[in-house]
Structures are given as structure tokens and as C-alpha cells.
XYZ file of C-alpha atoms in Angstrom:
425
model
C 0.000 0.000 0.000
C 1.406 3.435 -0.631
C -0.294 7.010 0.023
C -1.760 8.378 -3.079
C -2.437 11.763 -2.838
C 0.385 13.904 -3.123
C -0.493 16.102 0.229
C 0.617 14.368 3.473
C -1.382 16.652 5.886
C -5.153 15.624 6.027
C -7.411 16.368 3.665
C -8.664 20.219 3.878
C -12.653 20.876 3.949
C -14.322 22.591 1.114
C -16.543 25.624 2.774
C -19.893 24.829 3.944
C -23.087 25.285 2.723
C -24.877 29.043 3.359
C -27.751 27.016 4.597
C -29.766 23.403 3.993
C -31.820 24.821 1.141
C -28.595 25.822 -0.802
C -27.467 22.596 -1.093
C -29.049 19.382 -2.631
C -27.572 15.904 -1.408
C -26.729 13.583 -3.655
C -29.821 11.201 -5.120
C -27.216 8.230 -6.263
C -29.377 4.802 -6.139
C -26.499 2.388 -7.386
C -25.406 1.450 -3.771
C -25.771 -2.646 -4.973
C -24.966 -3.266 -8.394
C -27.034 -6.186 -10.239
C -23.585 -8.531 -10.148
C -23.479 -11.141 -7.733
C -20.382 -10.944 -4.821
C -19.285 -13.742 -2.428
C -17.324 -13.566 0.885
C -15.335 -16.791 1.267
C -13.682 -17.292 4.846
C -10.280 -19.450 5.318
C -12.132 -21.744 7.009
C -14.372 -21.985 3.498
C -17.652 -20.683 4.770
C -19.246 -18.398 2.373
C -21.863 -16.320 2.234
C -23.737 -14.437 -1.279
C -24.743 -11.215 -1.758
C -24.470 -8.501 -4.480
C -21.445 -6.500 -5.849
C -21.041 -2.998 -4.136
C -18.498 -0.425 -4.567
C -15.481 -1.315 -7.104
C -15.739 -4.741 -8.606
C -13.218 -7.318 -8.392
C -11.563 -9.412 -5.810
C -10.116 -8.197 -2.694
C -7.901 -9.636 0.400
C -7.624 -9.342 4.063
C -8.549 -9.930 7.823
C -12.378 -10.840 8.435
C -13.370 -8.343 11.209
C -16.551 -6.657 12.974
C -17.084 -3.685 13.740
C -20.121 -2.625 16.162
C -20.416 1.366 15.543
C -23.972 2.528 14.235
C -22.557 5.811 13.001
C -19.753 7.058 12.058
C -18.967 4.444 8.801
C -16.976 7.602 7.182
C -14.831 6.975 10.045
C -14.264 3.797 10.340
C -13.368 3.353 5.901
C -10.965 6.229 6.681
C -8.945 5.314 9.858
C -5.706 3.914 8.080
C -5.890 1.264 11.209
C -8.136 -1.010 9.276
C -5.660 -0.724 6.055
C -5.618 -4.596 5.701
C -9.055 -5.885 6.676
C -12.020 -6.447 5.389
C -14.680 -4.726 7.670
C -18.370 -6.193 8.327
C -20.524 -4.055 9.924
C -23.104 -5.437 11.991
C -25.686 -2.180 11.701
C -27.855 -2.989 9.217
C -28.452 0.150 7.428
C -25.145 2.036 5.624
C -24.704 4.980 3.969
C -28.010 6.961 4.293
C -25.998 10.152 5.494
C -23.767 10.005 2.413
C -19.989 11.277 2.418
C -18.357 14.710 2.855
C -14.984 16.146 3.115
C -15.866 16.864 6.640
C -15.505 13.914 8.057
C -12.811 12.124 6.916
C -10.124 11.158 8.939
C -7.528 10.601 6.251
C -7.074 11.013 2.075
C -8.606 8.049 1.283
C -10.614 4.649 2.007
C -8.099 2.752 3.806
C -10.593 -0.697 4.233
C -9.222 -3.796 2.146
C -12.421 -4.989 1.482
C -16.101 -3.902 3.335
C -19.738 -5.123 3.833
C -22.882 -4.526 4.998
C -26.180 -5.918 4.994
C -28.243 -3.082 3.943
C -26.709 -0.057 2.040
C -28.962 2.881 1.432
C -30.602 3.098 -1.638
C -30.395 7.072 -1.135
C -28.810 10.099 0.620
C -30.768 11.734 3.177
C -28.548 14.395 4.650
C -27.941 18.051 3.669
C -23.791 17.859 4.566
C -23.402 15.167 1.947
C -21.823 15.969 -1.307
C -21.176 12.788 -2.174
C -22.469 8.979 -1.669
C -20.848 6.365 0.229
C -20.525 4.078 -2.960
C -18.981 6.769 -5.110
C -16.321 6.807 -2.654
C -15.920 2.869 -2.339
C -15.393 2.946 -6.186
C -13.310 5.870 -5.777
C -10.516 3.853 -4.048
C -10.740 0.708 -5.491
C -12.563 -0.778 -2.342
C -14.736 -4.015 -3.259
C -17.487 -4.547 -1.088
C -20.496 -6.987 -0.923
C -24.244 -6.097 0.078
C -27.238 -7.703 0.927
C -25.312 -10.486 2.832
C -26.504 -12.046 6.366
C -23.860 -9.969 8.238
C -25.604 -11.781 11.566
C -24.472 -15.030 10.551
C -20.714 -13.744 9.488
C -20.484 -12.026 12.898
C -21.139 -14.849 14.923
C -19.189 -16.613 13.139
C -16.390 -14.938 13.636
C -16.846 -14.346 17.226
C -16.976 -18.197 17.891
C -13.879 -18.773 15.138
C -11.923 -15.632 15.476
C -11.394 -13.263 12.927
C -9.494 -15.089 9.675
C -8.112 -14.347 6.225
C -11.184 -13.541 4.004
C -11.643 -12.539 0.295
C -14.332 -10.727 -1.537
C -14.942 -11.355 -5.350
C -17.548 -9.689 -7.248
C -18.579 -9.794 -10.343
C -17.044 -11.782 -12.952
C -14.458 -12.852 -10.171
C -17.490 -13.982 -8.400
C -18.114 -17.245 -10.856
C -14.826 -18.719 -10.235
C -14.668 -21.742 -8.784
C -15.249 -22.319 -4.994
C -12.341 -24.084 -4.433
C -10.093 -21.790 -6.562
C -11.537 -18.948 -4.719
C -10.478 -20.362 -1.064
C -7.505 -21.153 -1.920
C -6.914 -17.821 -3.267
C -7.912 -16.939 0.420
C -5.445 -19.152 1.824
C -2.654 -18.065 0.174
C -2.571 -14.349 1.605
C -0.104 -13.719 4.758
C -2.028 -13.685 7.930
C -2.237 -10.703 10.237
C -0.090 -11.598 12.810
C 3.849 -11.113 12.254
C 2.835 -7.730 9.500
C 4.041 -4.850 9.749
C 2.003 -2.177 7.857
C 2.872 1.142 9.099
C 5.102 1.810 6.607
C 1.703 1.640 3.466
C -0.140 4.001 5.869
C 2.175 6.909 7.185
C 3.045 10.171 5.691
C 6.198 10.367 3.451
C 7.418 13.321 4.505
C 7.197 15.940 7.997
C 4.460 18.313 7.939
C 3.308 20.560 10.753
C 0.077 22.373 11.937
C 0.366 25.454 14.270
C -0.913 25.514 18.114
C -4.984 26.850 18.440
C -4.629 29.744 21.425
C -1.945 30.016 23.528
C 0.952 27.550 22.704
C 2.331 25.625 25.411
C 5.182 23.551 23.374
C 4.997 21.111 20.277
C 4.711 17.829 19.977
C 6.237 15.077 17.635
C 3.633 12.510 16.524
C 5.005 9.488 14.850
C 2.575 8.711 12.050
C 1.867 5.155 12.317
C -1.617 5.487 10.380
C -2.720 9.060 12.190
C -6.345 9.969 12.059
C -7.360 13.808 11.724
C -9.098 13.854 14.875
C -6.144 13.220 16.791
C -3.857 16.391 15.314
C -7.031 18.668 15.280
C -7.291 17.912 19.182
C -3.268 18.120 19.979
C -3.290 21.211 18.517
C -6.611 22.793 20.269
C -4.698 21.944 23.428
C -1.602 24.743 22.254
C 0.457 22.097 20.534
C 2.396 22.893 17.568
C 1.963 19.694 16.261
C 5.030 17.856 13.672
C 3.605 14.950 11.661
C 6.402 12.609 10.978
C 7.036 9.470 8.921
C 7.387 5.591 10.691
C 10.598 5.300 9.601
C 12.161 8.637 11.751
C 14.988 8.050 13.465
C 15.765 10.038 17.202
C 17.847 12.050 15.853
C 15.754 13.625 13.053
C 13.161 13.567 15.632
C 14.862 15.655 17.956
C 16.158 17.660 15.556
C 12.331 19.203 15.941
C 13.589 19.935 19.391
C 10.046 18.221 20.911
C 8.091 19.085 24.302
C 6.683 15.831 23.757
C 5.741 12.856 21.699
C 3.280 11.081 21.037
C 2.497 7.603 18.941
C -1.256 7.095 17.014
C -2.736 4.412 16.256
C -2.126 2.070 13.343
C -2.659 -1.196 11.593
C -0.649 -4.350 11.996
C 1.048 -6.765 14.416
C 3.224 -4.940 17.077
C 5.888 -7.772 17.485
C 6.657 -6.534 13.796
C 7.802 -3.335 14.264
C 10.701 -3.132 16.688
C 12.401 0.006 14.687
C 9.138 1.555 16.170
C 9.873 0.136 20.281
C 13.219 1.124 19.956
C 12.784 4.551 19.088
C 9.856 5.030 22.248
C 12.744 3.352 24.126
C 15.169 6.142 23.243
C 12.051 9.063 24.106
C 11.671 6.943 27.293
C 15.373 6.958 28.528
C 15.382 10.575 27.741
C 12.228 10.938 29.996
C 10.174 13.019 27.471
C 6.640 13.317 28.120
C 5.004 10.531 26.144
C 1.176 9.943 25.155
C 0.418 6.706 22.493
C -3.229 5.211 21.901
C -4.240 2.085 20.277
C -0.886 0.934 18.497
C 0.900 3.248 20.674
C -0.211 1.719 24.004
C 1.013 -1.613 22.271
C 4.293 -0.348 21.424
C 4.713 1.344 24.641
C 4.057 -1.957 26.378
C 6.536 -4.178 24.332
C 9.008 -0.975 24.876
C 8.747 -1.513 28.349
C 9.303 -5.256 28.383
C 5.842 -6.621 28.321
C 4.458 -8.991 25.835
C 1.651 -8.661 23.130
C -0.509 -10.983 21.869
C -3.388 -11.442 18.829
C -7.330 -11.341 20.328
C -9.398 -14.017 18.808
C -11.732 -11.008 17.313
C -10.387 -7.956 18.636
C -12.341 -4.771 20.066
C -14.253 -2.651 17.069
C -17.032 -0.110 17.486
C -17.910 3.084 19.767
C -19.404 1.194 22.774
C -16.765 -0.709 24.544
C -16.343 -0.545 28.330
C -13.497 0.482 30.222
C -12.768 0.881 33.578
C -10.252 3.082 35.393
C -9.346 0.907 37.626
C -7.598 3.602 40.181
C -11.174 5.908 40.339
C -13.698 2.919 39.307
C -14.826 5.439 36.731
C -16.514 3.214 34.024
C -16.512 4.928 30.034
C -17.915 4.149 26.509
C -15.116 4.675 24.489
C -14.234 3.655 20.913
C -11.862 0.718 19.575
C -10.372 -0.600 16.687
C -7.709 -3.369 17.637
C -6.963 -6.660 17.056
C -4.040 -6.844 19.467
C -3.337 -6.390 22.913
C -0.484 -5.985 25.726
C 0.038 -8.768 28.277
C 0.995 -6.929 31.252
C 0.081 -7.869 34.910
C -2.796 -6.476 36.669
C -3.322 -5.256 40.408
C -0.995 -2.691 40.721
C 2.379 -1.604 40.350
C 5.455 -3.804 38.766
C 8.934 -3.402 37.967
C 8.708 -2.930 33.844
C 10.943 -5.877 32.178
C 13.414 -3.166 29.928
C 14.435 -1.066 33.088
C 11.900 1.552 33.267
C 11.120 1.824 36.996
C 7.732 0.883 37.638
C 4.464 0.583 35.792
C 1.073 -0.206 36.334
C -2.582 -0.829 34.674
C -4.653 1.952 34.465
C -7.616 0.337 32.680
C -9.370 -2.503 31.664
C -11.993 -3.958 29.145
C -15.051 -4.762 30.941
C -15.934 -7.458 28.098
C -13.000 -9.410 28.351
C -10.402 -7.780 30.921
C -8.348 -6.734 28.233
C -5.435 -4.260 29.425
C -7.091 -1.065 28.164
C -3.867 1.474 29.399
C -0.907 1.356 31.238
C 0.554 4.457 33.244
C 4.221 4.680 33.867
C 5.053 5.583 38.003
C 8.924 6.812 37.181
C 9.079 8.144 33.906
C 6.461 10.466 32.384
C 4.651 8.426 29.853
C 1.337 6.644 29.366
C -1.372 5.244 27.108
C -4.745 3.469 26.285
C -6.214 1.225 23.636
C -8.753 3.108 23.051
C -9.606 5.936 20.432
C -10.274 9.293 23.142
C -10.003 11.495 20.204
C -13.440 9.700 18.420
C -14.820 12.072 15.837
C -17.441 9.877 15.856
C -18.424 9.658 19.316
C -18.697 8.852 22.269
C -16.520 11.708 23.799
C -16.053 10.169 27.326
C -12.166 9.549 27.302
C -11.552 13.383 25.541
C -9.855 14.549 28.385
C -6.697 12.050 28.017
C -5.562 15.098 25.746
C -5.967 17.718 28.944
C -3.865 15.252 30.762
C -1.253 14.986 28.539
C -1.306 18.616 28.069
C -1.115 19.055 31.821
C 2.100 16.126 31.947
C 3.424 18.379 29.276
C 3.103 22.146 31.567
C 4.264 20.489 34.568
C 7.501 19.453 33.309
C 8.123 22.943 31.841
C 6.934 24.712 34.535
C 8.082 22.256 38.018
C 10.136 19.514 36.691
C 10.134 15.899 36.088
C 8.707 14.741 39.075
C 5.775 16.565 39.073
C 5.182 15.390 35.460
C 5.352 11.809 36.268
C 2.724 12.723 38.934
C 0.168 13.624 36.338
C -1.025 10.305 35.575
C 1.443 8.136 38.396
C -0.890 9.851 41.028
C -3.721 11.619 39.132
C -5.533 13.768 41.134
C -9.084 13.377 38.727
C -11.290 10.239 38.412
C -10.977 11.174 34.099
C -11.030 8.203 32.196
């Protein structure tokens, strides 16, 4: 995978509509074209419905997402570059597409379906419909499938290696379309940061006062998350997976932080030991969903694949030092393995470290705080443009890790989230 457009930053928003009667949505009706489509699992279940989007044949990782808005979202987070999504709300594109809300330059889904697309747009910020975009990119999809039946299934099985083929592609035979299936590389042991990050360093100036810049490493960066760095007085510096410390401290950094991104963690050590480097040189350090990975292998802990990982904008998760229970939203397929119950000596030297949260569902470690050095994450999304909103304030408390250090040292930067004084999520 390689970035297309020739602008790294995020896409820029055309200007809004003077009003809803200026502007008329969209009226596309070819959400399902008349072809048939199949999506055959690796364990050679199938299931039939209609072609949608570009036609063809596509590859990836199975997976479910739970969200009932927000689909713009979800086909533009670069995290699910690799998969093929299956949402399990019913009815898809009725809002249509904008500008707005993407969270990247393109459709970054390897293959998607739904049970239901809308036959029509219904909503006066659309300029565009959700198909037109799907075609756009080159994303296959498949309609009018029981997406029930393929979500159950994959919660009992796990997720696996799929394929989509519509169209001509989807009268091949069965068994030459599994194996087609089963010759694709798992997800476990990729490493796909490198298809999904910027090529080159771009910045975006602090909103108010500025309280210091921050390096983000893009490891498949959504919008969202630089929009709400720099409404907190970041200058923010977007730069490629493949930095090295010395070009990133060559931006002379208050702080750094790690996104999210798609692939297996074990696979991208250049990745731990540059947060090793930022750690050992006690800069304040945020990271979410990838980032809380990488952070935990950096500081000795293990990772490990979920049998169908955490997707949608209703998860659980508990702070387990103010019992504070939020909704927040996920999209991972991998988590850390560190011990629960309070603090431990981290494996790589660190000092200590503890879990700060935990998945409800499943007690998945859902964020780790470190007690010696300033640094901390989640696996969760706080910075959801698509709601819910309840873990937002992770970015005031990295701002405030970032002001104490200027303003009274190291120690009382650690203290911002080794003894928080707020029950925030």
C-alpha cells in the first residue's frame, strides 16, 4: 500500500453550505450493483450477496465492527488498512460522504460489507455517496449479505483471512476462490505502518496560547487526533514511521506522542526502539491504540493477537484507580500482556508501571501508566470524531504532563497520571 495523494497533511474541507436549502444531497441509487459478490472465509464458509463499490476481488482480515454511526470513520482510519470490515448495523450509507468527516485522504478498508446499504442520501452535509467513494478507491465490497451469521461466526472462530470477489471474479470456482484466500499472509507477524504513514514531515500550528509542540510518529494518524493536539496549544510535527531520534529531535520536541495504526506490534521493533530512546530521555510521552502496544513491548511486556479484537464506539473500560466506568471507541486486534493489580517493575528497566484500565468485556489491558518516567497510554480511540466523547480529556492530561515538566520539573510530570488527582477516564 502506498499514500496516493500527493499532500501528506489531512485532507482540507471545502466551505460549507450558506444554509440546507442551498445545497441538494446527492440522489445516487447504485449502492448494490445487479452482479453477484461472495465472501469466502479461510475456514471456506461463504456467504452471497451482491457487488457494491469497485468490482473485483479483494484480500484481508475478516473483522466486525459494532459502531452505528460514524462508517466515514471507520473506511478512513488507516488502522483497518488490511481488513475487510463487516458491519453489523444494518443500514449504511443513508448520510452520504463529505470532506468533513474524513479522517484521512482516502478509504483505507481492504475490502467492506454490509447488509443493507442505502438506496439514497438523506442528509444536507453530503456531497457525495458512500458508494462513489468505495469505487473511488478501489474498495470491493459486498451487500445484501446475512452480516448476523458472518459475525457470529467470527466471534466463535476468530477473525481469519477472508476474500471478496464480485462480479465476474465472483463465478470462479469455490475451491479456486479459497484457496486464493489461503494463500494471503495472515495478520499476525505484519508490519504495515510503513503503506499508511506520511512520506514526509508536515506541521500544523498551536490553536490559542501555545504551550510547546509535539512530535507525533505517524503510524496510520487519524485527523481527529492532530485537530485535538493542537486545540490543546500544541504545535503539532507529523512525521514518517521510519524517523529516526535524531531527526526527531532535531524538531527539538516538548513531547511525543504515537497514534494508532494497523498491523502486528511484534513486527515493528524500529518503532519500540525509538519510544525506548524518548523513554530513557524521559520526554513526556502519550500513544493510543498501536501506541499503548508499542509502549508496552518498549517496556518489556508482551503482546498478543485477540481471537476477534475490540471494534465499534461502545466498549467498556474501567479506570481501575477511580472505578470510573466509560464508553469509548476501539479498533484493535491486538493487545499488551501486562500484569494487573498494581504496580510492577517494567521488564526493559523503566522503573515501575502499572494498569490503568481494563476492558469490561473481556479484561483486556485497556492502558498502562508509567510511576517513574512520564509516559502513558490506552487502547482506546479518546479522540473519536465519531463519538462517544467520554475519554476526551486524556488530551488535557497529557497537556497538563506536558506544563508540569516545563513549569516544576520531572517529578511533578510523572505525577500527572502516576498519582492523578481526577477520576478522568
Amino acid at each position: 500500500m502506498s499514500i496516493e495523494s500527493a499532500e501528506p497533511s489531512p485532507p482540507t474541507s471545502p466551505a460549507p453550505p450558506a444554509s440546507p436549502t442551498s445545497h441538494t444531497p446527492p440522489t445516487h441509487t447504485g449502492a448494490v450493483g445487479p452482479e453477484s459478490a461472495v465472501l469466502v472465509l479461510e475456514d471456506g464458509r461463504r456467504f452471497a450477496g451482491s457487488a457494491w463499490g469497485a468490482r473485483g476481488r479483494t484480500f484481508g482480515e475478516a473483522v466486525f465492527t459494532t459502531g452505528m454511526t460514524g462508517y466515514q470513520e471507520t473506511l478512513t482510519d488507516p488502522s483497518y488498512a488490511g481488513q475487510i470490515v463487516v458491519q453489523t448495523a444494518p443500514h449504511i450509507g443513508n448520510t452520504g460522504t463529505n470532506d468533513d468527516d474524513e479522517e484521512s485522504a482516502r478509504v483505507w478498508v481492504a475490502g467492506y460489507a454490509a447488509y443493507a446499504p442505502s438506496r439514497i442520501v438523506s442528509n444536507q452535509r453530503a456531497t457525495r455517496a458512500l458508494p462513489d467513494d468505495l469505487a473511488r478507491d478501489g474498495v470491493v465490497g459486498i451487500a445484501g449479505l446475512d452480516t448476523r451469521a458472518v459475525t457470529r461466526h467470527l466471534r466463535s472462530a476468530g477473525a481469519m483471512r477472508a476474500g471478496i470477489f464480485s462480479a465476474a471474479d465472483a463465478a470462479l470456482d469455490p475451491a479456486e476462490q479459497l484457496a486464493l484466500v489461503r494463500e494471503r499472509p495472515s495478520m499476525a507477524g505484519q508490519n504495515l505502518s510503513a503503506g499508511v504513514s506520511t512520506t514526509t514531515t508536515y506541521s500544523r500550528g498551536a490553536q490559542g496560547e501555545r504551550i510547546g509542540s509535539v512530535v507525533i510518529v505517524d503510524l496510520g494518524i487519524k485527523a481527529a487526533t492532530i485537530a485535538a493536539l493542537a486545540q490543546r496549544g500544541f504545535d503539532v510535527h507529523v512525521v514518517p514511521e521510519s524517523v529516526t531520534a535524531e531527526q526527531l529531535y532535531a524538531l527539538q520536541p516538548s513531547a511525543v506522542f504515537y497514534s494508532n495504526g494497523p498491523g502486528d506490534p511484534e513486527a515493528s521493533e524500529h518503532h519500540v526502539e525509538l519510544l525506548r530512546e524518548v523513554l530513557h530521555r524521559r520526554t513526556p510521552f502519550f500513544g493510543i491504540c498501536f501506541g499503548n502496544q508499542l509502549l508496552g513491548r518498549a517496556l518489556g511486556f508482551g503482546t498478543y493477537k485477540l481471537p476477534f479484537g475490540h471494534r465499534g464506539i461502545n466498549q467498556p473500560v474501567l479506570d481501575v484507580r477511580s472505578g470510573r466506568v466509560g464508553i469509548t471507541a476501539h479498533n484493535h486486534g491486538f493487545a499488551v500482556d501486562a500484569p494487573r493489580g498494581g504496580p510492577v517493575q517494567t521488564p526493559a528497566g523503566f522503573g515501575r508501571a502499572e494498569v490503568t484500565h481494563v476492558g469490561l468485556n473481556d479484561d483486556v489491558v485497556e492502558g498502562i501508566a508509567c510511576l517513574d518516567i512520564p509516559a502513558f497510554s490506552v487502547q482506546y480511540h479518546p479522540e473519536a470524531a465519531a463519538g462517544p466523547h467520554d475519554a476526551n480529556d486524556l488530551f488535557d492530561r497529557f497537556r497538563d504532563m506536558v506544563l508540569a515538566a516545563e513549569s516544576d520539573g520531572m517529578q511533578a510530570a510523572i505525577a500527572v497520571e502516576s498519582a492523578p488527582t481526577s477520576g478522568a477516564s
